[in-house]
Coordinates of C-alpha atoms and ligand atoms in Angstrom, one line a residue:
M629 CA -116.6 25.4 -30.8
C630 CA -115.9 21.8 -32.1
G631 CA -113.6 19.7 -30.6
I632 CA -111.5 16.9 -32.3
V633 CA -109.8 13.9 -30.8
G634 CA -107.8 10.9 -32.3
V635 CA -105.9 8.1 -30.7
T636 CA -103.8 5.2 -32.3
G637 CA -101.9 2.3 -30.9
K638 CA -103.9 2.3 -27.1
D639 CA -106.1 -0.4 -26.5
N640 CA -108.3 1.7 -24.4
A641 CA -109.2 4.0 -27.3
V642 CA -112.9 4.5 -26.2
Q643 CA -111.9 5.8 -22.8
I644 CA -109.2 8.1 -24.1
L645 CA -111.7 9.6 -26.5
L646 CA -114.4 10.1 -24.0
K647 CA -111.8 11.7 -21.5
G648 CA -110.3 14.1 -24.3
L649 CA -114.0 15.0 -25.3
K650 CA -115.0 15.7 -21.8
R651 CA -112.1 17.9 -21.5
L652 CA -113.4 20.1 -24.4
E653 CA -116.7 20.4 -23.2
Y654 CA -116.1 23.6 -22.0
R655 CA -115.5 24.9 -25.6
G656 CA -119.5 24.6 -26.1
Y657 CA -121.2 21.8 -28.4
D658 CA -124.6 20.4 -28.9
S659 CA -123.8 16.8 -30.1
A660 CA -120.7 14.4 -30.0
G661 CA -119.6 11.0 -31.4
I662 CA -116.9 8.8 -31.7
Y663 CA -115.7 6.1 -34.1
V664 CA -113.1 3.3 -33.1
N665 CA -111.9 0.2 -34.6
D666 CA -109.4 -2.5 -33.8
Q667 CA -107.0 -4.8 -35.8
D668 CA -109.5 -7.7 -36.2
G669 CA -111.9 -5.4 -38.1
H670 CA -114.2 -4.6 -35.7
E671 CA -115.7 -1.1 -36.0
Y672 CA -118.2 0.9 -34.1
L673 CA -119.7 4.4 -34.8
V674 CA -121.7 5.9 -31.7
K675 CA -123.2 9.5 -31.8
E676 CA -125.7 11.3 -29.9
K677 CA -127.4 14.8 -29.7
G678 CA -126.6 16.5 -26.3
R679 CA -124.0 16.0 -23.9
I680 CA -121.0 13.6 -23.9
A681 CA -122.7 11.8 -20.9
D682 CA -125.8 11.2 -23.3
L683 CA -122.8 9.8 -25.8
E684 CA -121.6 7.6 -22.9
A685 CA -125.0 6.2 -22.1
E686 CA -125.1 4.9 -25.6
I687 CA -121.7 3.3 -25.8
G688 CA -122.2 -0.6 -25.1
S689 CA -119.8 -2.2 -23.2
D690 CA -118.7 -4.3 -26.3
V691 CA -117.6 -1.0 -28.2
H692 CA -113.8 -1.1 -28.0
G693 CA -110.9 -0.4 -30.2
S694 CA -107.2 0.6 -30.4
T695 CA -107.7 3.5 -33.0
G696 CA -110.4 6.2 -33.2
I697 CA -111.6 9.4 -33.6
G698 CA -114.2 11.6 -31.7
H699 CA -116.0 15.1 -31.9
T700 CA -117.8 17.5 -30.2
R701 CA -119.9 19.7 -32.6
W702 CA -121.2 23.2 -32.5
A703 CA -123.6 23.4 -35.2
T704 CA -123.0 25.6 -38.4
H705 CA -124.5 23.5 -41.3
G706 CA -127.7 21.5 -40.1
V707 CA -129.5 21.8 -36.8
P708 CA -127.9 19.9 -33.8
S709 CA -128.9 16.2 -34.2
K710 CA -127.7 12.8 -34.1
A711 CA -127.5 12.5 -38.1
N712 CA -125.5 15.5 -38.1
A713 CA -123.0 14.8 -35.4
H714 CA -119.7 13.5 -36.3
P715 CA -117.8 11.4 -37.3
H716 CA -119.4 11.3 -41.0
V717 CA -119.1 8.0 -42.8
S718 CA -119.1 7.5 -46.6
A719 CA -122.0 5.8 -48.3
D720 CA -119.6 2.7 -49.1
G721 CA -118.9 2.5 -45.1
R722 CA -114.9 2.9 -45.8
Y723 CA -114.2 6.2 -44.6
Y724 CA -114.9 8.1 -41.1
L725 CA -114.1 11.7 -40.9
V726 CA -114.2 14.4 -38.2
H727 CA -113.9 18.1 -39.1
N728 CA -113.7 21.5 -37.3
G729 CA -114.5 24.5 -39.5
M730 CA -116.6 25.2 -42.4
I731 CA -116.3 24.5 -46.3
G732 CA -117.2 27.3 -48.2
N733 CA -117.8 25.7 -51.3
F734 CA -119.5 22.4 -50.2
A735 CA -122.7 22.7 -52.3
E736 CA -120.7 23.5 -55.5
L737 CA -118.8 20.1 -54.5
K738 CA -121.7 18.1 -54.0
K739 CA -123.4 19.4 -57.2
Q740 CA -120.3 18.6 -59.2
Y741 CA -119.2 15.4 -58.3
L742 CA -121.8 13.8 -55.9
S743 CA -125.2 13.9 -57.5
D744 CA -125.8 10.2 -57.3
V745 CA -125.0 9.9 -53.4
T746 CA -127.6 9.7 -51.0
F747 CA -126.5 11.8 -48.0
K748 CA -127.7 10.9 -44.4
S749 CA -127.0 14.7 -42.8
D750 CA -126.8 18.2 -43.9
T751 CA -123.4 19.0 -42.8
D752 CA -120.5 20.3 -45.2
T753 CA -118.3 17.6 -43.7
E754 CA -120.4 14.6 -45.3
V755 CA -119.4 16.1 -48.5
I756 CA -115.8 16.1 -47.8
V757 CA -115.9 12.1 -46.7
Q758 CA -118.2 11.3 -49.6
L759 CA -116.0 12.8 -52.2
I760 CA -112.8 11.1 -50.7
A761 CA -114.7 7.7 -51.1
K762 CA -115.6 8.7 -54.7
F763 CA -112.2 9.3 -55.7
A764 CA -111.1 6.2 -53.8
Q765 CA -113.5 4.4 -55.6
T766 CA -111.8 5.4 -59.0
G767 CA -108.6 3.5 -57.6
M768 CA -106.8 6.2 -55.9
A769 CA -104.7 5.5 -53.0
T770 CA -106.5 7.1 -49.8
K771 CA -103.7 9.7 -49.4
A772 CA -104.0 10.6 -52.9
A773 CA -107.9 11.1 -52.8
F774 CA -107.5 12.9 -49.4
K775 CA -105.0 15.6 -50.9
K776 CA -107.2 15.9 -54.2
V777 CA -110.3 16.7 -51.9
L778 CA -108.2 19.3 -50.0
N779 CA -107.2 20.9 -53.2
L780 CA -110.5 21.5 -54.4
I781 CA -111.6 23.1 -51.0
D782 CA -111.7 26.8 -51.6
D783 CA -109.9 29.6 -49.8
S784 CA -112.9 30.7 -47.8
S785 CA -112.8 27.5 -46.1
S786 CA -111.3 26.4 -42.7
Y787 CA -110.9 22.8 -41.6
S788 CA -109.1 20.6 -39.5
F789 CA -109.8 17.0 -40.4
L790 CA -109.4 13.5 -39.1
L791 CA -109.9 10.7 -41.4
I792 CA -109.8 7.0 -40.9
D793 CA -109.9 4.4 -43.7
N794 CA -111.2 1.1 -42.4
Q795 CA -109.1 -0.7 -44.7
E796 CA -106.1 0.5 -42.8
P797 CA -107.3 0.3 -39.1
N798 CA -104.3 1.7 -37.2
T799 CA -103.9 5.1 -39.5
L800 CA -105.3 8.7 -38.9
Y801 CA -105.2 10.9 -42.0
V802 CA -104.9 14.6 -40.7
A803 CA -104.8 18.0 -42.5
K804 CA -105.6 21.6 -41.2
N805 CA -106.1 25.0 -42.8
K806 CA -106.9 27.9 -40.2
S807 CA -108.3 25.5 -37.7
P808 CA -106.6 24.3 -34.8
L809 CA -104.8 20.8 -34.5
L810 CA -101.9 19.4 -32.6
I811 CA -100.3 16.0 -32.8
G812 CA -99.5 14.3 -29.4
V813 CA -96.6 12.5 -29.3
G814 CA -96.6 9.2 -27.1
D815 CA -94.4 5.9 -26.8
G816 CA -96.0 3.3 -29.1
F817 CA -99.0 5.4 -29.6
N818 CA -100.0 8.7 -30.9
V819 CA -103.0 11.3 -30.5
V820 CA -104.1 13.9 -32.3
C821 CA -106.4 16.9 -30.7
S822 CA -107.5 20.3 -31.5
D823 CA -106.4 21.6 -27.9
A824 CA -103.7 20.1 -26.0
L825 CA -105.8 20.2 -22.9
A826 CA -107.7 17.3 -24.1
M827 CA -104.7 15.0 -24.4
L828 CA -102.6 15.9 -21.4
D829 CA -103.6 12.7 -19.6
Q830 CA -101.7 11.0 -22.5
T831 CA -98.8 13.4 -23.5
H832 CA -97.4 16.9 -22.7
D833 CA -95.3 16.7 -26.1
F834 CA -97.3 18.1 -29.1
I835 CA -96.3 18.9 -32.6
E836 CA -97.9 21.9 -34.1
L837 CA -98.9 21.7 -37.7
I838 CA -98.8 24.4 -40.3
D839 CA -101.9 25.4 -42.9
G840 CA -101.9 23.1 -46.0
E841 CA -99.8 20.2 -44.4
T842 CA -101.1 16.6 -44.4
V843 CA -99.9 14.1 -42.0
I844 CA -100.3 10.5 -41.6
V845 CA -100.3 9.1 -38.0
K846 CA -99.6 5.5 -37.0
P847 CA -98.8 4.2 -33.4
D848 CA -95.1 4.5 -33.9
S849 CA -94.7 7.1 -36.8
I850 CA -95.5 10.7 -37.6
L851 CA -95.3 11.6 -41.5
I852 CA -95.8 15.3 -42.3
E853 CA -95.9 16.5 -45.8
D854 CA -96.1 20.3 -46.9
T855 CA -98.3 20.9 -49.9
D856 CA -95.8 19.8 -52.2
G857 CA -95.5 16.4 -50.6
K858 CA -92.2 17.5 -49.1
R859 CA -91.4 15.6 -45.9
I860 CA -91.2 17.9 -43.2
E861 CA -89.2 17.3 -39.7
R862 CA -90.6 19.0 -36.8
K863 CA -89.7 18.8 -33.0
P864 CA -92.4 18.8 -30.4
F865 CA -93.2 21.4 -27.9
H866 CA -93.7 20.6 -24.4
V867 CA -96.7 22.0 -22.7
S868 CA -96.1 22.2 -18.8
T869 CA -99.7 22.7 -17.8
D870 CA -100.7 20.3 -15.0
A871 CA -104.1 18.3 -16.2
S872 CA -105.2 18.7 -12.7
A873 CA -105.2 22.5 -13.2
A874 CA -108.3 22.0 -15.7
D875 CA -110.1 20.3 -12.9
K876 CA -112.9 21.7 -10.8
G877 CA -111.7 20.6 -7.2
A878 CA -114.0 21.4 -4.6
Y879 CA -115.9 24.0 -6.5
P880 CA -119.5 23.4 -8.0
Y881 CA -118.5 25.2 -11.2
Y882 CA -115.5 26.1 -13.1
M883 CA -116.9 29.9 -13.1
L884 CA -117.0 30.2 -9.5
K885 CA -113.5 28.5 -9.3
E886 CA -112.0 31.2 -11.9
I887 CA -113.7 34.3 -10.2
D888 CA -111.9 33.1 -6.8
E889 CA -108.7 32.4 -8.9
Q890 CA -108.4 36.3 -9.8
P891 CA -106.3 37.6 -6.9
G892 CA -103.8 34.6 -7.3
V893 CA -103.6 35.8 -11.2
M894 CA -102.7 39.2 -10.3
R895 CA -99.7 37.7 -7.8
T896 CA -98.7 35.2 -10.3
L897 CA -98.3 38.2 -13.2
I898 CA -96.5 40.4 -10.8
K899 CA -94.1 37.4 -10.2
H900 CA -93.5 36.9 -13.9
Y901 CA -93.2 40.4 -15.2
I902 CA -91.9 42.6 -12.3
S903 CA -88.6 42.4 -10.4
E904 CA -88.2 42.6 -6.8
D905 CA -86.5 46.0 -7.6
G906 CA -89.7 47.2 -9.5
S907 CA -87.9 46.5 -12.9
I908 CA -89.9 45.2 -15.6
K909 CA -89.3 41.8 -17.3
I910 CA -90.6 42.4 -20.8
D911 CA -88.6 41.3 -24.0
D912 CA -86.6 44.5 -25.0
N913 CA -87.6 43.6 -28.4
I914 CA -91.2 44.2 -27.6
L915 CA -90.8 47.4 -26.1
Q916 CA -88.7 48.7 -28.6
S917 CA -91.2 47.8 -31.5
L918 CA -93.9 49.4 -29.6
H919 CA -91.7 52.6 -28.9
Q920 CA -91.0 52.9 -32.6
S921 CA -94.8 53.0 -33.5
D922 CA -96.8 55.9 -33.5
R923 CA -100.3 54.2 -32.8
I924 CA -101.3 51.1 -31.2
Y925 CA -104.3 49.1 -32.7
I926 CA -105.6 46.6 -30.1
V927 CA -107.6 43.9 -32.0
A928 CA -109.9 41.5 -30.0
A929 CA -113.4 39.9 -29.7
G930 CA -115.8 39.7 -26.9
T931 CA -114.5 40.0 -23.2
S932 CA -111.0 40.4 -24.6
Y933 CA -112.3 43.3 -26.5
H934 CA -113.3 44.9 -23.4
A935 CA -110.1 44.2 -21.7
G936 CA -109.0 46.2 -24.6
L937 CA -111.1 49.4 -24.0
V938 CA -109.4 49.4 -20.6
G939 CA -105.9 48.8 -22.4
K940 CA -106.4 51.8 -24.5
E941 CA -107.0 53.9 -21.0
L942 CA -103.7 52.7 -19.6
L943 CA -101.6 53.0 -23.0
E944 CA -102.9 56.5 -23.6
K945 CA -102.9 57.8 -20.0
V946 CA -99.6 56.0 -18.6
A947 CA -97.6 55.4 -21.7
K948 CA -98.9 58.6 -23.6
I949 CA -99.6 56.7 -27.0
P950 CA -102.3 57.1 -29.0
T951 CA -104.3 53.5 -29.1
E952 CA -107.4 52.3 -30.9
V953 CA -109.2 49.3 -30.0
H954 CA -111.2 47.4 -32.5
V955 CA -113.4 44.3 -32.6
A956 CA -111.8 41.9 -35.0
S957 CA -114.7 40.8 -36.9
E958 CA -115.3 44.0 -38.0
F959 CA -111.6 45.3 -38.5
G960 CA -110.7 42.7 -40.9
Y961 CA -113.3 43.7 -43.4
N962 CA -113.2 47.5 -42.9
P963 CA -109.9 48.5 -41.5
P964 CA -109.6 52.2 -40.6
L965 CA -107.1 54.2 -42.2
L966 CA -103.8 53.1 -40.7
A967 CA -101.2 55.6 -39.0
A968 CA -97.5 55.5 -40.4
K969 CA -96.2 53.1 -37.9
P970 CA -98.8 50.9 -36.5
F971 CA -98.2 48.3 -34.0
F972 CA -100.7 45.6 -33.5
I973 CA -101.7 43.9 -30.2
F974 CA -104.1 40.9 -30.2
L975 CA -105.7 40.2 -27.1
T976 CA -107.3 36.6 -26.8
Q977 CA -107.7 34.1 -24.1
S978 CA -107.8 31.2 -26.2
G979 CA -105.3 32.5 -28.9
E980 CA -107.6 30.6 -31.5
T981 CA -110.4 33.1 -32.4
A982 CA -110.8 33.2 -36.0
D983 CA -112.0 36.7 -36.5
S984 CA -108.7 37.9 -34.6
R985 CA -106.5 35.6 -36.7
Q986 CA -107.7 36.8 -40.0
V987 CA -106.7 40.3 -38.9
L988 CA -103.5 38.7 -37.9
A989 CA -103.0 37.4 -41.4
Q990 CA -103.5 40.6 -42.9
V991 CA -101.1 42.4 -40.8
N992 CA -98.6 39.9 -41.3
E993 CA -99.3 40.3 -45.0
Q994 CA -98.3 43.8 -44.9
G995 CA -95.5 43.5 -42.9
Y996 CA -96.4 45.0 -39.7
Q997 CA -95.1 44.0 -36.2
S998 CA -97.4 42.5 -33.8
L999 CA -97.9 41.1 -30.1
T1000 CA -100.4 38.6 -28.8
I1001 CA -101.6 38.7 -25.5
T1002 CA -102.9 35.4 -24.6
N1003 CA -103.3 32.6 -21.9
V1004 CA -102.6 29.6 -24.3
E1005 CA -98.8 28.8 -24.8
N1006 CA -98.4 27.8 -28.5
S1007 CA -101.9 28.8 -29.7
T1008 CA -102.3 29.7 -33.4
L1009 CA -102.1 33.5 -32.8
S1010 CA -99.2 33.3 -30.6
R1011 CA -97.4 31.5 -33.0
E1012 CA -98.2 33.8 -35.8
A1013 CA -97.5 37.0 -34.2
T1014 CA -94.2 38.6 -34.1
Y1015 CA -94.2 38.4 -30.3
T1016 CA -96.2 36.8 -27.5
L1017 CA -96.9 37.5 -23.9
L1018 CA -98.7 35.0 -21.8
L1019 CA -101.2 35.4 -19.0
Y1020 CA -100.0 32.4 -16.9
A1021 CA -103.7 32.5 -15.6
G1022 CA -104.2 28.6 -15.4
P1023 CA -106.6 27.2 -18.0
E1024 CA -110.0 29.0 -18.0
I1025 CA -112.6 26.5 -18.6
A1026 CA -116.1 28.2 -18.0
V1027 CA -117.5 29.5 -21.3
A1028 CA -117.9 32.9 -19.7
S1029 CA -114.3 34.4 -19.3
T1030 CA -113.3 36.0 -16.0
K1031 CA -109.9 35.5 -14.9
A1032 CA -108.5 36.1 -18.5
Y1033 CA -110.2 39.8 -18.5
T1034 CA -108.4 40.6 -15.3
G1035 CA -105.3 38.9 -16.2
Q1036 CA -105.3 40.7 -19.8
I1037 CA -105.9 44.3 -18.3
A1038 CA -103.2 43.6 -15.5
L1039 CA -100.7 42.6 -17.9
E1040 CA -101.7 45.7 -20.1
A1041 CA -100.9 48.0 -17.0
I1042 CA -97.5 46.3 -16.7
L1043 CA -96.9 46.9 -20.5
A1044 CA -97.9 50.5 -20.2
K1045 CA -95.6 51.2 -17.4
A1046 CA -92.8 49.7 -19.2
L1047 CA -93.3 51.5 -22.5
G1048 CA -94.1 54.7 -20.4
E1049 CA -90.5 54.3 -18.9
L1050 CA -89.1 53.8 -22.1
R1051 CA -90.8 56.8 -23.6
Q1052 CA -89.5 58.7 -20.4
V1053 CA -92.9 60.3 -19.6
A1054 CA -93.8 61.5 -16.1
T1055 CA -97.0 59.7 -15.6
A1056 CA -95.1 56.2 -16.0
A1057 CA -92.7 57.2 -13.3
D1058 CA -95.5 58.1 -11.1
F1059 CA -97.4 54.7 -11.8
D1060 CA -96.1 52.0 -9.3
V1061 CA -97.5 49.3 -11.1
A1062 CA -96.2 46.3 -8.6
K1063 CA -97.6 48.1 -5.6
E1064 CA -100.9 49.1 -7.5
L1065 CA -101.7 45.5 -8.7
T1066 CA -100.8 44.3 -5.1
K1067 CA -103.5 46.5 -3.8
V1068 CA -105.9 45.0 -6.6
A1069 CA -105.1 41.5 -5.6
N1070 CA -106.0 42.3 -1.8
G1071 CA -109.1 44.2 -3.0
E1072 CA -110.4 41.3 -5.2
Q1073 CA -109.7 38.8 -2.2
E1074 CA -111.9 41.0 -0.1
L1075 CA -114.6 41.0 -2.7
V1076 CA -114.7 37.3 -3.5
D1077 CA -115.0 36.8 0.4
E1078 CA -118.3 38.5 0.3
K1079 CA -120.0 36.4 -1.9
K1080 CA -123.3 36.2 0.2
D1081 CA -124.2 39.7 -0.3
I1082 CA -124.1 39.6 -4.0
K1083 CA -126.0 36.4 -4.0
K1084 CA -128.8 38.3 -2.1
I1085 CA -128.8 41.3 -4.1
A1086 CA -128.9 38.9 -7.5
A1087 CA -131.9 37.1 -6.0
A1088 CA -133.8 40.2 -5.3
L1089 CA -133.1 41.9 -8.6
L1090 CA -132.6 39.5 -11.2
P1091 CA -134.7 36.2 -11.0
T1092 CA -137.4 36.9 -13.4
T1093 CA -136.6 40.1 -15.4
R1094 CA -136.5 40.0 -18.9
N1095 CA -134.0 42.9 -19.1
A1096 CA -131.3 45.0 -17.2
F1097 CA -128.9 47.7 -17.6
Y1098 CA -125.3 48.4 -16.3
I1099 CA -124.7 52.2 -16.6
G1100 CA -121.4 54.0 -16.2
R1101 CA -119.2 56.8 -17.7
S1102 CA -115.6 57.0 -18.5
I1103 CA -113.9 54.0 -17.5
D1104 CA -116.8 52.8 -15.7
Y1105 CA -118.5 52.6 -19.1
D1106 CA -115.7 50.3 -20.2
I1107 CA -116.6 48.2 -16.9
V1108 CA -120.2 48.0 -17.8
Q1109 CA -119.8 46.9 -21.1
E1110 CA -118.0 43.8 -19.7
A1111 CA -120.5 43.5 -16.8
A1112 CA -123.5 43.4 -19.2
L1113 CA -122.0 40.9 -21.4
K1114 CA -121.1 38.6 -18.5
L1115 CA -124.7 38.9 -17.2
K1116 CA -126.5 38.2 -20.7
E1117 CA -123.9 35.3 -21.4
V1118 CA -124.9 33.1 -18.4
S1119 CA -128.3 34.4 -17.3
Y1120 CA -130.1 35.0 -20.7
I1121 CA -131.0 38.6 -19.3
Q1122 CA -131.2 41.1 -22.2
T1123 CA -128.8 43.4 -20.7
E1124 CA -127.0 46.6 -22.0
G1125 CA -124.1 48.3 -20.8
F1126 CA -124.6 52.0 -21.6
A1127 CA -122.8 55.1 -21.1
S1128 CA -124.9 56.6 -18.5
G1129 CA -125.1 60.2 -20.1
E1130 CA -126.5 58.6 -23.4
L1131 CA -129.5 57.1 -21.9
K1132 CA -131.6 60.3 -22.1
H1133 CA -131.0 60.3 -25.9
G1134 CA -133.3 57.4 -26.7
T1135 CA -132.5 54.2 -24.5
I1136 CA -134.4 55.7 -21.2
S1137 CA -137.5 55.0 -23.1
L1138 CA -136.9 51.3 -22.3
I1139 CA -137.1 51.8 -18.6
E1140 CA -140.1 50.9 -16.8
K1141 CA -141.3 50.3 -13.1
G1142 CA -138.7 47.4 -11.7
T1143 CA -136.3 47.6 -14.5
P1144 CA -133.0 46.6 -12.7
V1145 CA -130.2 49.1 -13.4
L1146 CA -126.8 48.7 -11.9
A1147 CA -124.8 51.8 -11.7
V1148 CA -120.9 51.8 -11.6
I1149 CA -119.0 54.5 -10.0
T1150 CA -115.3 54.3 -9.7
D1151 CA -114.3 57.5 -11.6
K1152 CA -114.3 60.5 -9.5
H1153 CA -114.7 63.0 -12.6
T1154 CA -118.1 61.4 -13.6
A1155 CA -119.4 60.1 -10.3
K1156 CA -121.8 62.7 -9.8
H1157 CA -123.3 62.6 -13.3
T1158 CA -123.6 59.0 -13.0
R1159 CA -125.5 59.5 -9.9
S1160 CA -127.9 62.0 -11.7
N1161 CA -128.3 59.5 -14.5
A1162 CA -129.2 56.9 -11.8
Q1163 CA -132.0 59.4 -10.3
E1164 CA -133.3 59.8 -13.8
V1165 CA -134.1 56.1 -14.2
M1166 CA -135.2 55.8 -10.5
A1167 CA -137.7 58.6 -11.3
R1168 CA -139.1 56.2 -13.8
G1169 CA -139.7 53.3 -11.8
A1170 CA -136.1 51.6 -12.3
N1171 CA -134.7 49.2 -9.4
V1172 CA -131.3 50.8 -9.1
V1173 CA -128.4 49.1 -7.4
F1174 CA -125.1 51.2 -6.9
I1175 CA -121.7 49.7 -7.1
A1176 CA -119.2 52.3 -6.0
S1177 CA -115.5 52.7 -5.0
R1178 CA -115.1 53.3 -0.9
S1179 CA -114.0 56.8 -1.5
L1180 CA -117.0 57.6 -3.7
A1181 CA -119.4 55.5 -1.8
K1182 CA -122.9 57.2 -0.2
D1183 CA -124.9 55.8 2.4
G1184 CA -127.1 53.2 0.9
D1185 CA -125.1 52.0 -2.0
Q1186 CA -125.4 48.4 -2.1
I1187 CA -121.9 47.3 -3.3
V1188 CA -118.8 48.9 -1.8
L1189 CA -115.6 48.4 -3.5
P1190 CA -111.9 48.6 -2.1
D1191 CA -110.3 51.8 -3.5
V1192 CA -107.3 51.2 -5.9
H1193 CA -105.5 53.4 -8.6
P1194 CA -108.1 55.1 -10.8
L1195 CA -106.9 53.2 -14.1
L1196 CA -107.3 49.9 -12.4
T1197 CA -110.7 50.1 -10.9
P1198 CA -112.2 47.6 -13.5
L1199 CA -110.0 44.7 -12.0
V1200 CA -112.1 45.1 -8.9
A1201 CA -115.4 46.4 -10.4
I1202 CA -115.8 43.6 -12.4
V1203 CA -115.6 41.2 -9.4
P1204 CA -119.1 41.3 -7.9
C1205 CA -120.4 42.1 -11.4
Q1206 CA -119.1 38.3 -12.4
L1207 CA -120.5 36.8 -9.2
M1208 CA -123.8 38.8 -10.0
A1209 CA -124.0 36.9 -13.2
Y1210 CA -123.1 33.6 -11.9
Y1211 CA -125.6 33.7 -9.2
A1212 CA -128.2 35.1 -11.6
S1213 CA -127.9 32.0 -14.0
L1214 CA -127.9 29.6 -11.2
Q1215 CA -131.1 31.0 -9.7
R1216 CA -132.6 30.9 -13.1
G1217 CA -131.8 27.4 -13.3
Y1218 CA -129.1 27.4 -16.1
D1219 CA -125.8 25.6 -16.6
V1220 CA -123.6 28.6 -15.8
D1221 CA -120.4 26.9 -17.2
K1222 CA -121.9 26.0 -20.3
P1223 CA -124.3 28.6 -21.8
R1224 CA -126.6 27.9 -24.6
N1225 CA -125.4 28.5 -28.2
L1226 CA -121.9 29.9 -26.9
A1227 CA -118.6 28.5 -27.6
K1228 CA -115.5 29.2 -25.8
S1229 CA -113.1 29.3 -28.5
V1230 CA -114.8 30.5 -31.7
T1231 CA -112.7 29.1 -34.5
V1232 CA -115.0 30.2 -37.5
E1233 CA -115.7 33.7 -38.6
Ligands
G6P2321 C1 -115.8 33.6 -27.6 C2 -116.3 33.5 -26.0 C3 -116.0 34.7 -25.2 C4 -114.8 35.3 -25.7 C5 -114.5 35.4 -27.0 C6 -113.1 35.9 -27.6 O1 -117.1 34.1 -28.0 O2 -117.5 32.8 -25.8 O3 -115.9 34.6 -23.8 O4 -114.4 36.4 -24.9 O5 -114.9 34.3 -27.8 O6 -112.3 34.9 -27.1 P1 -110.7 35.1 -27.1 O7 -110.1 33.6 -26.8 O8 -110.1 35.4 -28.4 O9 -110.4 35.9 -25.9

């Protein structure tokens, strides 16, 4: 989703902004732009529809500056176009603004204050920059005009803003509400970004901002004010991620790199959370809070939701605690009747998903305890939850999530073991999580080393089909939902992940000659049933591929999975499914890392 970068106090502002925007490319966008100025009054605005490379091609060698702002846009109000790309400029040419988020009452503000202004775009953002200029024209100072506009924006809105007044060329005006934004601290310069990754080449020290604060950033000062105008002092936090961890290395695509990294993620999690003697290193306060609750609510979106489905199996079967899993965008507006002592777990790779965040805000208001499991240290959901556990998976750049899914499940397994031990349930004592995850890591390694077979199956099964099915039962139903999401995200094949027993109750009508059906069989209790359901679709012409655990495999099964603990089979079964999606996407000619219409981090509801 939209990305923001800004810099002040560096001679090569253009290069810094472009590099920052490139680092945010993975989040998904459809147009981009920069504005830069220098101390001599030169200023440049360049915007382009399409990729950063297209923007770069538009930037002439004369474009230079020491202060600037940049943006990648993921269209919300108005189609992707050069006119709708940010930065937006006020009609009098004085103010330049980039924005992430959505202004709920932009139409009302436009009608009330700006009926005499000619707009150049269809965006909600342009209303804000025009309004700031309007108030400034009445004699207000920029800071006052900016604050006045912030006060007019309604509660349904979300924003992070970066504003430049060309009468103060080395100053960035900054504000945020619900959308992420950080100030990066430099020596003689400062930067602003919606994701630390964008500016790791410049600094590793970042200051978080709280909703409602406004900040004035100059090359050698950062002035933070709360809503009442009171000065706030806040120390930066250090981000240890190495910028090179976000590079592709020798890989053609991030998605392939991240699929291959999964065995390493398992090993890193074992190292971080399990001592040599097998004891688990999770903060006792987290475990006690979980122990005191009578029901766990896992809230998440997309792939993280699917990791939550497996988390429920683990928490209920290993730790014996009732657990529900909810889609965040549904939960927030139609919550279930809660148990007496609920505990909330937010699963989120990015830690920024707006749908999950709005649920966390309600959970906090009601005074319940929560844990965020995320890959991004100091992300919004991490800061706002009571507790955080990190995945240590390294930056995940491809839009389609892979290593975060397996990392989340592995960490849920470790958490279930620790909680089960505290609850003194026998199932936990029998679950040697370190040994089982090591087996998983080896199994995943075996699978990522066998890519050629998957590539061939994808080429035979998926090059032209319009639709496909993944089917399975029980824990295999959890797996196929994620497998289907992966395939549809990157190959645009309409794919359903279906409970195989339910097919005959309606959906089997979609099966015709040649329909690809991938049957996942890792659960011994339902293996026979899934095979019968596969026979039913074969009888109707489907092209069936079996993906089965070694101990349940039959002659002729196309993909055989290493045997692992029955509650951890998603960690191995998903690997060939991820590879299947990867190859199908490439074989159909798509950009697998940046699928159309999708954003990595969805910061609007
Ligand atoms: C977006 C991404 C998905 C991701 C979902 C939840 O839709 O495209 O890949 O699963 O957000 O993201 P989170 O960062 O909260 O796990």
